[in-house]
XYZ file of C-alpha atoms in Angstrom:
660
model
C 115.692 126.109 -136.603
C 114.261 128.189 -133.916
C 113.428 126.517 -130.427
C 111.035 128.097 -128.183
C 111.704 128.898 -124.485
C 109.187 130.461 -121.308
C 111.724 132.258 -119.173
C 109.238 134.738 -118.439
C 105.430 135.418 -119.236
C 106.121 135.577 -122.819
C 107.340 132.410 -124.901
C 110.399 133.044 -126.145
C 111.836 131.985 -129.459
C 115.741 131.268 -129.577
C 116.681 132.330 -132.957
C 120.202 131.987 -134.906
C 119.919 135.004 -136.389
C 117.345 137.682 -137.311
C 117.077 140.811 -139.527
C 115.208 143.871 -138.669
C 114.486 146.959 -140.540
C 113.313 150.299 -139.112
C 111.636 153.042 -141.947
C 110.071 155.971 -141.736
C 110.675 159.668 -142.951
C 113.928 161.055 -143.259
C 113.275 163.225 -140.000
C 111.935 160.274 -138.228
C 115.171 159.320 -136.535
C 115.759 156.062 -138.326
C 119.210 155.965 -138.551
C 119.543 156.905 -134.923
C 117.334 154.014 -133.866
C 118.999 151.646 -136.126
C 122.406 152.685 -134.949
C 121.315 152.271 -131.316
C 119.922 148.852 -132.201
C 123.451 148.086 -133.751
C 125.447 149.234 -130.779
C 123.294 147.247 -128.232
C 123.580 143.881 -130.249
C 127.280 144.388 -130.590
C 127.725 144.882 -126.717
C 125.671 141.913 -125.426
C 127.845 139.973 -128.369
C 126.004 139.475 -131.640
C 127.757 139.964 -134.702
C 126.345 142.488 -136.456
C 126.086 144.185 -140.158
C 124.089 147.305 -141.350
C 122.642 148.641 -144.317
C 121.561 152.520 -143.732
C 119.609 153.424 -146.854
C 119.140 157.458 -147.249
C 116.581 159.029 -149.288
C 118.692 160.970 -152.336
C 116.726 164.618 -151.463
C 117.967 166.623 -148.902
C 114.529 167.225 -147.598
C 111.936 165.104 -149.651
C 108.404 166.110 -149.121
C 107.255 164.423 -145.762
C 105.156 161.393 -146.208
C 106.343 160.318 -149.694
C 107.939 157.249 -150.860
C 110.988 159.177 -151.986
C 111.384 160.258 -148.500
C 111.659 157.077 -146.910
C 114.758 156.338 -144.462
C 115.659 153.080 -143.543
C 118.129 151.404 -141.276
C 118.719 147.541 -141.424
C 120.282 145.599 -139.028
C 121.414 141.940 -139.160
C 122.524 140.151 -135.912
C 123.394 137.142 -135.303
C 124.871 134.285 -132.604
C 127.466 133.111 -135.884
C 129.641 135.017 -138.038
C 127.716 136.950 -140.682
C 129.222 138.819 -144.015
C 126.028 140.797 -145.260
C 123.082 142.978 -143.710
C 120.676 139.808 -144.822
C 118.371 139.048 -147.814
C 114.525 138.824 -146.016
C 113.492 141.088 -143.507
C 112.440 139.607 -140.487
C 110.691 142.502 -138.896
C 109.903 145.921 -140.103
C 109.099 148.893 -138.399
C 106.817 151.037 -140.754
C 106.501 154.491 -139.126
C 104.471 155.783 -141.971
C 102.385 154.715 -145.124
C 105.391 155.214 -147.527
C 107.661 153.376 -145.114
C 105.289 150.540 -145.509
C 104.913 150.949 -149.079
C 108.605 151.258 -149.781
C 109.658 148.005 -147.711
C 106.758 145.792 -147.217
C 108.120 143.618 -150.328
C 111.221 143.088 -148.241
C 109.728 141.091 -145.492
C 109.831 137.425 -145.525
C 106.423 135.567 -145.563
C 105.231 135.078 -141.680
C 107.661 138.163 -140.533
C 106.748 140.839 -138.290
C 105.417 144.239 -139.294
C 104.961 146.780 -136.809
C 102.936 149.899 -138.394
C 102.479 153.124 -136.877
C 98.887 153.024 -137.172
C 98.303 156.749 -136.132
C 100.074 157.964 -139.367
C 97.963 155.876 -141.748
C 95.400 158.547 -142.358
C 93.669 159.683 -145.417
C 96.463 162.509 -145.970
C 99.511 160.326 -145.374
C 97.885 157.477 -147.495
C 97.474 159.858 -150.475
C 100.966 161.105 -150.105
C 102.288 157.511 -150.040
C 100.401 156.753 -153.337
C 97.754 154.667 -152.312
C 93.998 154.792 -154.014
C 91.243 156.396 -152.254
C 89.450 154.992 -149.554
C 92.251 152.017 -149.584
C 94.328 151.259 -146.064
C 96.836 148.533 -146.518
C 96.539 147.500 -142.677
C 93.295 146.444 -143.482
C 94.141 144.259 -146.660
C 93.555 140.681 -146.168
C 96.702 140.154 -148.498
C 98.939 141.731 -145.830
C 97.015 140.729 -142.977
C 97.433 136.857 -143.423
C 100.746 137.282 -145.000
C 102.706 138.886 -142.118
C 102.188 139.160 -138.483
C 100.895 142.824 -138.384
C 100.515 144.630 -135.314
C 99.056 147.827 -135.398
C 100.898 150.008 -132.609
C 99.526 153.776 -132.111
C 103.060 154.781 -131.830
C 102.573 158.627 -132.058
C 99.510 158.804 -129.726
C 101.498 156.530 -126.816
C 104.399 158.599 -126.972
C 102.294 161.701 -126.795
C 100.689 160.160 -123.678
C 103.967 159.011 -122.406
C 105.380 162.678 -122.630
C 102.264 164.466 -121.908
C 103.772 166.136 -118.433
C 107.164 167.083 -120.070
C 106.046 170.565 -120.920
C 107.818 169.818 -124.324
C 106.196 171.485 -127.614
C 104.392 169.079 -129.941
C 106.992 169.086 -132.302
C 109.406 168.055 -130.035
C 107.395 165.321 -128.188
C 107.114 163.853 -131.780
C 110.791 163.946 -132.621
C 111.216 161.224 -129.884
C 108.792 158.777 -131.133
C 111.598 157.160 -132.600
C 112.775 156.288 -129.251
C 109.162 154.573 -128.407
C 109.781 152.403 -131.401
C 112.900 151.483 -130.722
C 111.816 150.388 -127.313
C 109.286 147.935 -128.666
C 111.752 146.376 -130.907
C 113.867 146.219 -127.771
C 111.823 144.256 -125.945
C 110.526 142.180 -128.812
C 114.246 141.219 -129.367
C 115.024 141.182 -125.694
C 117.678 143.772 -125.825
C 118.940 145.718 -122.743
C 118.123 149.569 -122.511
C 121.385 150.758 -120.657
C 123.370 151.304 -123.718
C 120.856 153.400 -125.376
C 119.921 155.364 -122.010
C 124.032 155.826 -121.412
C 123.995 157.344 -124.971
C 120.944 159.431 -124.572
C 122.492 161.075 -121.359
C 125.762 161.580 -122.504
C 124.658 162.868 -126.432
C 121.677 165.058 -125.104
C 122.117 165.540 -121.277
C 126.509 166.329 -121.344
C 127.192 167.036 -124.850
C 124.134 169.137 -125.871
C 123.137 170.257 -122.504
C 119.478 169.628 -123.097
C 119.031 167.092 -120.067
C 115.130 167.563 -120.544
C 115.304 165.971 -124.035
C 117.558 163.277 -122.722
C 114.887 162.608 -119.902
C 112.052 162.537 -122.576
C 113.949 160.478 -124.996
C 114.615 157.856 -122.029
C 111.106 158.133 -121.109
C 109.491 157.187 -124.152
C 112.186 154.438 -124.756
C 111.015 152.994 -121.567
C 107.443 153.506 -122.392
C 107.711 151.475 -125.509
C 109.567 148.451 -124.159
C 106.806 148.305 -121.296
C 104.320 148.512 -123.751
C 105.586 145.293 -125.626
C 105.558 143.965 -122.018
C 101.779 144.798 -121.087
C 100.005 145.067 -123.978
C 99.730 141.155 -124.410
C 99.749 141.865 -128.384
C 102.565 139.793 -129.280
C 102.529 135.757 -128.969
C 106.432 135.497 -128.512
C 109.303 137.253 -128.067
C 113.004 136.461 -130.029
C 116.306 135.564 -128.707
C 119.740 135.798 -130.301
C 122.525 134.415 -128.332
C 126.013 135.922 -128.373
C 128.026 134.835 -131.467
C 131.480 132.807 -130.775
C 134.156 135.165 -131.368
C 137.738 135.704 -131.030
C 138.734 136.813 -127.579
C 139.915 140.552 -127.928
C 138.728 144.078 -127.361
C 136.180 145.373 -130.079
C 134.105 148.461 -130.983
C 131.658 148.932 -133.785
C 133.044 150.533 -136.862
C 131.592 151.949 -140.191
C 133.782 152.219 -143.088
C 134.211 155.857 -142.935
C 135.613 155.547 -139.163
C 137.868 152.622 -140.133
C 139.334 154.874 -143.105
C 139.995 157.564 -141.110
C 141.801 155.570 -138.288
C 143.620 153.679 -140.805
C 145.119 157.012 -142.372
C 145.976 158.345 -138.773
C 147.597 155.027 -137.951
C 149.804 155.492 -141.354
C 150.548 158.770 -140.455
C 151.725 157.798 -137.396
C 153.635 154.506 -138.923
C 155.332 157.228 -141.570
C 156.054 160.009 -138.809
C 154.026 162.157 -140.931
C 151.004 164.483 -141.080
C 148.092 163.422 -142.752
C 146.529 166.577 -144.639
C 143.167 165.799 -145.605
C 141.590 168.234 -148.236
C 138.312 167.546 -149.690
C 135.045 169.134 -150.607
C 131.569 167.864 -148.994
C 130.060 164.810 -151.558
C 127.630 162.269 -150.490
C 128.450 159.822 -149.605
C 132.423 160.708 -148.784
C 131.420 163.618 -146.468
C 131.633 161.297 -143.683
C 135.164 160.848 -143.900
C 135.822 164.382 -144.018
C 133.569 164.825 -140.630
C 135.846 161.374 -138.818
C 139.279 163.166 -139.668
C 138.184 166.845 -138.655
C 137.433 165.631 -135.417
C 141.138 163.953 -134.932
C 143.120 166.974 -134.869
C 144.391 165.912 -131.497
C 146.242 163.303 -133.669
C 148.003 165.940 -135.792
C 145.465 165.569 -138.544
C 144.978 168.593 -140.757
C 141.633 168.661 -142.587
C 140.871 171.626 -145.396
C 137.351 171.872 -146.685
C 138.089 173.372 -150.366
C 135.892 175.526 -152.603
C 135.396 172.649 -154.917
C 136.769 169.378 -155.662
C 139.625 170.926 -157.994
C 140.835 172.793 -155.057
C 140.740 169.922 -152.866
C 142.938 167.748 -155.079
C 145.213 170.199 -155.526
C 145.555 171.436 -152.274
C 146.389 167.641 -151.205
C 149.310 167.539 -153.916
C 150.498 170.482 -152.662
C 150.897 168.744 -149.044
C 152.407 165.892 -150.950
C 154.991 168.038 -152.366
C 155.667 169.786 -149.033
C 156.803 166.341 -147.472
C 153.269 165.232 -145.694
C 150.601 162.629 -146.669
C 148.234 164.197 -148.992
C 144.699 162.899 -149.029
C 141.767 163.568 -150.742
C 138.304 162.146 -150.798
C 135.100 162.321 -152.846
C 132.543 160.181 -154.810
C 132.104 159.384 -158.846
C 131.393 162.918 -160.062
C 134.053 164.794 -157.883
C 136.744 162.306 -159.087
C 135.911 162.749 -162.478
C 136.630 166.820 -161.856
C 139.819 165.741 -160.048
C 140.843 163.655 -162.936
C 143.338 166.378 -164.620
C 145.172 167.157 -161.185
C 145.531 163.450 -160.557
C 147.313 163.461 -163.629
C 149.604 166.056 -162.406
C 150.112 163.925 -159.709
C 151.584 161.108 -161.964
C 153.748 163.583 -163.867
C 155.150 165.015 -160.791
C 155.609 161.379 -159.315
C 154.337 162.166 -155.769
C 152.687 160.230 -153.465
C 148.957 161.171 -153.165
C 145.897 158.909 -151.715
C 142.547 159.465 -153.292
C 139.695 157.670 -151.446
C 136.401 157.614 -153.836
C 133.482 156.193 -152.116
C 131.357 155.108 -155.002
C 127.511 155.907 -155.611
C 125.339 155.468 -158.252
C 125.757 157.372 -161.527
C 126.049 158.824 -164.063
C 126.025 162.504 -163.433
C 124.385 163.216 -159.679
C 122.508 159.948 -160.378
C 121.483 158.198 -157.120
C 123.858 160.194 -154.335
C 122.760 158.057 -151.699
C 122.803 154.710 -152.967
C 125.820 152.371 -153.302
C 127.326 151.215 -157.014
C 130.652 150.097 -158.151
C 130.705 151.684 -161.381
C 134.034 153.812 -161.124
C 136.585 151.122 -161.440
C 137.017 151.664 -165.481
C 137.138 155.759 -164.323
C 139.890 155.301 -161.611
C 141.881 153.128 -163.974
C 141.310 155.144 -167.149
C 139.749 158.205 -166.492
C 142.816 160.868 -167.136
C 144.665 162.223 -170.301
C 147.234 160.313 -171.459
C 149.011 156.946 -169.888
C 148.627 158.181 -166.304
C 148.514 154.767 -164.251
C 147.644 154.958 -160.595
C 147.508 152.125 -158.105
C 144.001 151.125 -157.241
C 142.925 149.212 -154.009
C 139.162 148.400 -152.885
C 138.525 147.330 -149.230
C 136.105 144.535 -148.920
C 134.231 145.493 -145.600
C 133.711 148.407 -142.930
C 136.434 147.006 -141.066
C 138.746 146.441 -143.490
C 139.131 149.771 -144.547
C 141.228 150.135 -141.839
C 144.058 147.941 -142.905
C 143.352 149.209 -146.796
C 144.112 152.496 -145.805
C 147.466 151.480 -144.313
C 148.403 149.506 -147.448
C 147.525 152.554 -149.708
C 149.616 154.986 -148.197
C 152.578 152.338 -147.255
C 152.259 152.008 -151.562
C 152.222 155.614 -152.363
C 155.309 156.681 -149.975
C 157.301 153.559 -151.115
C 156.720 154.013 -155.031
C 155.996 157.674 -155.131
C 152.901 157.213 -156.916
C 149.352 158.244 -156.285
C 146.917 155.371 -155.077
C 143.309 155.211 -155.413
C 141.394 153.896 -152.695
C 137.954 152.579 -153.968
C 135.332 151.891 -151.101
C 131.484 152.273 -151.889
C 128.348 153.849 -150.128
C 127.674 150.405 -148.729
C 130.485 149.568 -146.471
C 131.622 153.206 -146.004
C 128.303 153.684 -144.297
C 127.690 150.213 -143.210
C 128.921 148.810 -139.481
C 130.303 145.892 -138.166
C 132.096 144.751 -135.084
C 135.854 145.067 -135.298
C 138.860 143.536 -133.247
C 141.021 146.689 -132.337
C 144.640 145.422 -133.367
C 147.812 145.542 -130.977
C 149.375 148.684 -131.887
C 152.708 146.998 -131.637
C 151.939 144.569 -134.524
C 152.161 147.581 -137.339
C 155.115 147.567 -139.316
C 156.733 151.061 -139.541
C 156.256 152.737 -143.028
C 159.858 153.668 -144.185
C 160.431 157.193 -145.443
C 163.461 158.668 -146.654
C 164.337 162.155 -148.204
C 167.243 162.775 -149.458
C 169.944 165.319 -148.521
C 172.550 167.739 -150.404
C 175.379 165.529 -151.564
C 176.819 166.500 -154.834
C 174.357 167.202 -157.615
C 170.850 166.277 -157.104
C 168.751 164.693 -159.756
C 164.885 164.925 -159.148
C 164.272 161.871 -161.251
C 166.681 159.428 -160.465
C 165.150 156.120 -159.448
C 165.975 153.557 -156.973
C 164.952 149.914 -157.310
C 161.318 150.521 -157.305
C 161.634 153.114 -159.784
C 160.448 155.764 -157.210
C 162.283 158.949 -157.776
C 163.553 160.886 -154.561
C 160.876 162.624 -152.466
C 162.981 166.068 -151.896
C 161.390 168.303 -148.952
C 161.087 171.922 -150.964
C 163.154 174.519 -149.450
C 166.335 172.124 -148.482
C 169.340 173.869 -149.981
C 170.755 171.930 -152.737
C 167.858 170.122 -153.941
C 166.020 172.891 -155.988
C 164.399 171.435 -158.841
C 161.570 172.098 -161.320
C 157.965 170.648 -160.898
C 155.065 170.774 -163.005
C 152.581 169.046 -165.400
C 155.095 169.177 -168.622
C 157.171 166.310 -169.212
C 160.365 165.901 -167.638
C 163.550 165.013 -168.731
C 164.554 161.490 -167.632
C 167.108 161.841 -164.621
C 167.519 165.735 -164.566
C 163.898 166.700 -164.483
C 164.075 169.606 -166.889
C 161.230 170.272 -169.358
C 161.490 167.959 -172.795
C 159.587 167.869 -175.575
C 161.825 164.823 -176.989
C 159.815 162.166 -178.487
C 162.005 159.410 -177.238
C 162.457 160.960 -174.164
C 158.736 160.902 -173.587
C 158.301 157.422 -175.028
C 160.929 156.549 -171.904
C 159.305 158.120 -169.016
C 155.688 157.082 -170.072
C 157.328 153.508 -170.073
C 158.922 154.220 -166.615
C 156.074 155.720 -165.160
C 153.979 152.480 -166.261
C 156.638 150.375 -165.183
C 156.628 151.672 -161.827
C 153.421 151.039 -161.327
C 153.518 147.288 -162.364
C 156.659 146.764 -160.181
C 153.998 147.273 -157.338
C 152.714 143.736 -157.900
C 156.161 142.348 -156.479
C 155.054 143.349 -153.059
C 151.194 142.020 -153.651
C 150.583 138.811 -152.020
C 149.504 136.149 -154.262
C 145.494 135.745 -154.644
C 143.710 133.118 -152.277
C 140.820 131.462 -152.389
C 138.146 130.499 -150.137
C 137.974 127.240 -151.082
C 139.876 124.769 -153.207
C 142.438 126.925 -155.514
C 140.583 124.833 -158.821
C 137.402 123.358 -159.724
C 133.993 123.873 -161.510
C 133.367 127.462 -160.895
C 135.126 130.469 -159.184
C 133.551 133.454 -158.166
C 135.726 136.601 -158.423
C 134.661 139.671 -156.820
C 135.897 142.936 -155.503
C 134.791 145.670 -152.860
C 131.585 145.529 -151.196
C 130.138 142.391 -152.847
C 132.418 140.240 -150.350
C 129.962 139.435 -147.972
C 127.081 138.400 -150.378
C 129.812 136.377 -152.238
C 131.169 134.556 -149.293
C 128.134 133.553 -147.769
C 126.157 132.424 -151.310
C 129.895 130.184 -152.071
C 130.006 129.006 -148.604
C 126.093 127.710 -148.991
C 127.156 125.933 -152.460
C 130.156 124.388 -150.675
C 127.823 122.804 -147.899
C 125.636 121.446 -150.714
C 128.906 119.774 -152.310
C 129.261 121.913 -155.187
C 132.879 122.753 -156.421
C 132.762 126.210 -156.166
C 135.397 128.748 -154.631
C 135.534 132.503 -154.496
C 138.289 135.012 -154.603
C 138.021 138.435 -154.259
C 140.584 141.200 -155.326
C 142.105 143.663 -152.694
C 144.682 144.644 -155.702
C 142.582 145.694 -158.830
C 145.588 147.561 -160.196
C 148.390 146.102 -160.542
C 146.577 142.863 -159.951
C 148.287 139.873 -158.279
C 151.013 138.071 -160.462
C 149.348 134.444 -159.796
C 145.607 135.506 -160.963
C 146.096 134.712 -164.613
C 146.881 131.011 -163.793
C 144.532 130.758 -160.522
C 141.553 131.793 -163.188
C 142.805 129.117 -165.642
C 142.503 126.249 -163.170
C 138.461 126.459 -163.142
C 136.144 125.501 -165.638
C 133.915 128.886 -165.098
C 134.645 132.436 -163.961
C 131.609 134.591 -162.490
C 132.139 138.103 -161.623
C 129.351 139.558 -159.552
C 129.756 143.234 -159.768
C 127.312 146.466 -158.937
C 128.068 147.735 -162.462
C 127.466 146.554 -165.914
C 130.645 144.518 -165.994
C 133.992 146.607 -165.409
C 135.823 144.005 -163.718
C 134.522 141.475 -166.128
C 135.817 143.536 -169.193
C 139.378 143.637 -167.554
C 139.594 139.997 -166.709
C 138.327 138.926 -170.283
C 140.734 141.389 -172.019
C 143.914 140.738 -169.819
C 143.603 136.930 -169.254
C 141.473 135.836 -172.300
C 138.937 133.872 -169.666
C 135.577 133.409 -170.582
C 134.496 135.372 -167.395
C 130.688 135.609 -166.790
C 128.722 138.456 -165.245
C 125.865 138.979 -162.842
C 125.503 142.634 -162.765
C 123.270 144.578 -160.621
C 122.817 148.416 -160.902
C 119.683 149.148 -158.559
C 121.343 150.940 -155.963
C 121.375 148.110 -153.663
C 123.654 145.475 -152.397
C 123.707 141.964 -153.906
C 121.142 139.609 -152.188
C 122.753 136.026 -151.067
C 120.070 134.388 -153.146
C 120.777 136.517 -156.342
C 124.359 134.954 -156.386
C 123.079 131.517 -155.288
C 121.071 131.397 -158.705
C 123.788 132.767 -160.952
C 125.809 130.197 -159.359
C 123.602 127.279 -159.978
C 123.148 128.419 -163.395
C 126.739 128.504 -164.399
C 127.092 125.083 -162.909
C 124.247 123.815 -165.185
C 125.748 125.714 -168.277
C 122.684 127.488 -168.553
C 123.857 131.043 -169.481
C 123.945 130.152 -173.044
C 125.824 132.248 -175.084
C 125.322 135.287 -172.634
C 128.171 137.204 -171.270
C 126.168 138.215 -168.382
C 122.585 138.397 -166.181
C 121.011 140.991 -164.157
C 119.096 139.861 -160.973
C 115.290 141.041 -161.583
C 113.053 141.293 -158.575
C 115.206 139.375 -156.087
C 115.481 136.746 -158.642
C 117.543 135.615 -161.780
C 114.920 135.090 -164.597
C 115.532 131.276 -164.968
C 113.505 130.901 -168.387
C 115.090 132.992 -170.990
C 118.198 134.301 -169.465
C 117.303 137.712 -170.914
C 116.426 141.084 -169.081
C 113.180 141.861 -170.179
C 113.203 145.453 -171.029
C 109.757 145.277 -172.475
C 108.449 143.941 -168.959
C 110.597 146.578 -166.982
C 109.460 149.195 -169.011
C 106.025 148.641 -168.541
C 106.274 147.845 -164.935
C 107.920 151.109 -164.404
C 105.416 152.749 -166.182
C 102.472 151.129 -164.071
C 104.316 152.344 -160.954
C 104.575 155.430 -161.798
C 100.556 155.545 -162.810
C 99.941 154.350 -159.204
C 101.702 156.766 -157.970
């Protein structure tokens, strides 16, 4: 429970954790404000977890709900694993942002609304009825601590003597809002001031812009101090953390650093070949800035050219990497089959997003598992790995490269938009703690056999141009040992099984699957990828209530850990929460004959902890009935009938469309 103190003229409430969300038009700078709030919270010692939420359209009409950009930060004095369920404080820069996010604010939560933008034009754009303003609605005034702050006007007044244009002044209002939030949550301004001076003043050579942003940031902070509007300030203390050097890291940044580290461990060049696609483009951006580490980046004309170029880099003896999202992975599928046939190391990073087709380009999902596992013609097995958090992307990238080089095989790294764009504090590892990645290239020593194999069934990685190692390469079936083109049916059977067995043998190097909690009990909650935080938190809460519930999170999706089947059978029930319609559940039921049940969400949003908690309670009470899965609906599982009410969902969607 929060406690109060009065260290200054305003009462303080000490909180264990808090969740704040900045929301406004895509041009309002909400991502920058959220990022700065995150950086400041991390530097003063809070544990943090973030959820950036971008509009799907490049430039949606200003003032409309589809154009709203949001950034949510969960900061705490304890270990946290999710960006939070309910929002404690919402900063809404316009009516559309208010409409899009107000229902996520907890009862009694703080809502700071930029009242200057709640005019008739903007209210109409947001889909509100004529002559209606939600800031005057008693349902909001009684449910929330609603503060009307004229942010636009106060920002203009603060910058009136700067000589900047009205448009440029308007671009600074996100810093005014950030200043108010800093005051409300007792955050220092130093880190953001340093950033503004460094970015605008030094890098962009725009010192007046830096000065203006700093000025309005301070104005917002002192507004909170002097306006006597807020009855209380909030304070979140430092979190107890393992001693060491930390930095805030996003999943894309961690992937880039992991790949670079793997290249150094293998004494190889990372050759990243990609094509811009949301939300994977950040990986290309991150790697392109690291040429000082010998990284080579190539932006191809399309997805197919990108993956083919990366295969060429691997053929040449370097580490070929390509990155994409679901639609791009589909385009790369034939070339990935070529990498399987030629048995070359290749890293494919798939940052999953909502589908099918263009789908929800900026929203998170986990719907590419089956595509990555089976989405190629013929039997074309690849290794599948999935990081569980932004920081874990670093270790997963190193492991992907290690497997690809040891087994001469393509490895798909299945991230998702939530962890690639999200951030958390990351303990910078000791460089001396990494094991080298050994690489052995054959030399001419008598007759060379390009499809000879070692104990892992990996073929030799011959560098083209090496005298005596000339051999055929291509997509046609190869003869065992010699690598000559072969149409022999028995040879095709043998080579198909060898390629399969090679991937299966990767399991020899995979650690046994562990559990959070006992390795037997009433229920195991099994997950993969970015669902880790919500699952871990929900299971921890269930365990505190004395329930015999454990969690297991899969990093290795193909092949799976050797002990997984036996582990699953030691639990009375298995629940598989996924941001898809049940792809891992299908694999688990098919492979292990386990009556796994699912909690499946496809809303472009991560799981709320409470959604998994409710599904756990239903499983323990045997209330799933014959249902193989449930879907969360409006932040709760439907307890009364266990069915997804399509009629109600369609009627609700129709009503929302009519209102807008």
